[in-house]
PDB file of C-alpha atoms in Angstrom:
ATOM      1  CA  MET A   1     -14.153  -1.470 -29.661  1.00  0.00           C
ATOM      2  CA  PHE A   2     -14.248   1.649 -27.515  1.00  0.00           C
ATOM      3  CA  THR A   3     -11.208   2.873 -25.592  1.00  0.00           C
ATOM      4  CA  SER A   4     -10.977   4.300 -22.095  1.00  0.00           C
ATOM      5  CA  ILE A   5      -8.662   5.620 -19.453  1.00  0.00           C
ATOM      6  CA  GLU A   6      -9.596   5.340 -15.802  1.00  0.00           C
ATOM      7  CA  LEU A   7      -8.540   7.783 -13.108  1.00  0.00           C
ATOM      8  CA  CYS A   8      -8.473   6.774  -9.434  1.00  0.00           C
ATOM      9  CA  ALA A   9      -9.032   3.191 -10.542  1.00  0.00           C
ATOM     10  CA  GLY A  10      -8.929   1.637  -7.074  1.00  0.00           C
ATOM     11  CA  ALA A  11      -8.863  -2.143  -7.203  1.00  0.00           C
ATOM     12  CA  GLY A  12     -10.691  -2.207 -10.539  1.00  0.00           C
ATOM     13  CA  GLY A  13     -14.388  -2.710  -9.877  1.00  0.00           C
ATOM     14  CA  GLN A  14     -15.503  -0.062 -12.331  1.00  0.00           C
ATOM     15  CA  ALA A  15     -12.790  -1.084 -14.787  1.00  0.00           C
ATOM     16  CA  LEU A  16     -14.069  -4.662 -14.793  1.00  0.00           C
ATOM     17  CA  GLY A  17     -17.561  -3.465 -15.617  1.00  0.00           C
ATOM     18  CA  LEU A  18     -16.276  -1.282 -18.417  1.00  0.00           C
ATOM     19  CA  GLU A  19     -14.228  -4.174 -19.790  1.00  0.00           C
ATOM     20  CA  GLN A  20     -17.362  -6.338 -19.778  1.00  0.00           C
ATOM     21  CA  ALA A  21     -19.186  -3.552 -21.605  1.00  0.00           C
ATOM     22  CA  GLY A  22     -16.604  -3.682 -24.381  1.00  0.00           C
ATOM     23  CA  PHE A  23     -14.087  -0.996 -23.426  1.00  0.00           C
ATOM     24  CA  GLU A  24     -10.358  -1.453 -23.937  1.00  0.00           C
ATOM     25  CA  HIS A  25      -8.427   0.322 -21.184  1.00  0.00           C
ATOM     26  CA  LEU A  26      -5.488   2.316 -22.489  1.00  0.00           C
ATOM     27  CA  CYS A  27      -4.382   2.966 -18.905  1.00  0.00           C
ATOM     28  CA  LEU A  28      -5.585   2.933 -15.318  1.00  0.00           C
ATOM     29  CA  VAL A  29      -4.180   5.554 -12.936  1.00  0.00           C
ATOM     30  CA  GLU A  30      -4.063   4.833  -9.206  1.00  0.00           C
ATOM     31  CA  ASN A  31      -1.743   6.046  -6.451  1.00  0.00           C
ATOM     32  CA  ASP A  32      -2.407   3.321  -3.851  1.00  0.00           C
ATOM     33  CA  HIS A  33       0.283   0.653  -4.146  1.00  0.00           C
ATOM     34  CA  HIS A  34      -1.900  -2.192  -2.889  1.00  0.00           C
ATOM     35  CA  ALA A  35      -4.694  -1.334  -5.315  1.00  0.00           C
ATOM     36  CA  CYS A  36      -2.178  -1.256  -8.170  1.00  0.00           C
ATOM     37  CA  GLU A  37      -0.839  -4.670  -7.189  1.00  0.00           C
ATOM     38  CA  THR A  38      -4.406  -5.998  -7.212  1.00  0.00           C
ATOM     39  CA  LEU A  39      -5.003  -4.556 -10.672  1.00  0.00           C
ATOM     40  CA  ARG A  40      -1.772  -6.061 -12.000  1.00  0.00           C
ATOM     41  CA  LEU A  41      -2.506  -9.452 -10.475  1.00  0.00           C
ATOM     42  CA  ASN A  42      -6.061  -9.691 -11.745  1.00  0.00           C
ATOM     43  CA  ARG A  43      -5.530  -8.172 -15.198  1.00  0.00           C
ATOM     44  CA  ASN A  44      -1.858  -8.317 -16.142  1.00  0.00           C
ATOM     45  CA  HIS A  45      -2.658  -7.009 -19.633  1.00  0.00           C
ATOM     46  CA  TRP A  46      -3.936  -3.676 -18.247  1.00  0.00           C
ATOM     47  CA  HIS A  47      -1.523  -0.740 -18.328  1.00  0.00           C
ATOM     48  CA  VAL A  48      -1.490   0.354 -14.669  1.00  0.00           C
ATOM     49  CA  LEU A  49       0.166   3.661 -13.827  1.00  0.00           C
ATOM     50  CA  GLU A  50       1.023   3.916 -10.138  1.00  0.00           C
ATOM     51  CA  GLU A  51       1.200   7.654  -9.736  1.00  0.00           C
ATOM     52  CA  ASP A  52      -0.447  10.707  -8.262  1.00  0.00           C
ATOM     53  CA  LEU A  53      -3.243  11.940 -10.477  1.00  0.00           C
ATOM     54  CA  ARG A  54      -1.835  15.464 -10.229  1.00  0.00           C
ATOM     55  CA  GLN A  55       1.264  14.233 -12.095  1.00  0.00           C
ATOM     56  CA  PHE A  56      -0.618  12.300 -14.788  1.00  0.00           C
ATOM     57  CA  ASP A  57      -0.257  13.708 -18.314  1.00  0.00           C
ATOM     58  CA  ALA A  58      -3.296  12.704 -20.350  1.00  0.00           C
ATOM     59  CA  ARG A  59      -2.244  14.430 -23.580  1.00  0.00           C
ATOM     60  CA  LYS A  60      -1.063  11.209 -25.207  1.00  0.00           C
ATOM     61  CA  TYR A  61      -4.557   9.774 -24.691  1.00  0.00           C
ATOM     62  CA  ALA A  62      -6.306  12.497 -26.702  1.00  0.00           C
ATOM     63  CA  GLY A  63      -9.175  10.994 -28.652  1.00  0.00           C
ATOM     64  CA  VAL A  64      -9.988   8.304 -26.096  1.00  0.00           C
ATOM     65  CA  ASP A  65     -13.683   7.411 -26.122  1.00  0.00           C
ATOM     66  CA  LEU A  66     -14.238   7.518 -22.354  1.00  0.00           C
ATOM     67  CA  VAL A  67     -12.514   9.072 -19.361  1.00  0.00           C
ATOM     68  CA  ALA A  68     -13.826   7.238 -16.287  1.00  0.00           C
ATOM     69  CA  GLY A  69     -12.996   7.916 -12.687  1.00  0.00           C
ATOM     70  CA  GLY A  70     -13.625   6.856  -9.143  1.00  0.00           C
ATOM     71  CA  VAL A  71     -13.073  10.316  -7.683  1.00  0.00           C
ATOM     72  CA  PRO A  72     -12.914  11.671  -5.029  1.00  0.00           C
ATOM     73  CA  CYS A  73     -11.616   8.489  -3.463  1.00  0.00           C
ATOM     74  CA  PRO A  74      -8.951   9.866  -1.048  1.00  0.00           C
ATOM     75  CA  PRO A  75     -11.269  12.324   0.772  1.00  0.00           C
ATOM     76  CA  PHE A  76     -13.977   9.680   1.092  1.00  0.00           C
ATOM     77  CA  SER A  77     -11.503   7.059   2.305  1.00  0.00           C
ATOM     78  CA  ALA A  78     -10.050   9.431   4.897  1.00  0.00           C
ATOM     79  CA  ALA A  79     -13.525  10.351   6.133  1.00  0.00           C
ATOM     80  CA  GLY A  80     -14.553   6.723   6.338  1.00  0.00           C
ATOM     81  CA  LYS A  81     -11.659   5.881   8.664  1.00  0.00           C
ATOM     82  CA  GLN A  82     -12.546   8.527  11.242  1.00  0.00           C
TER      83      GLN A  82
END
């Protein structure tokens, strides 16, 4: 099995696809509270870190097979609301 971490995970669409492709998520990082609650509700075995990506320390995940991300979500989301 391959391992992954996901940055700016949102509500987990990409993470679900990666899980179906055989990846085991070591953690998912997301700063939106509602998105994190959705992740926890739908996949309670995922390790969801509700924090700002700028504070995330990835050193303990050295050697992970895949770093995935849904960036740049905040700028796109802000632009979409205008």
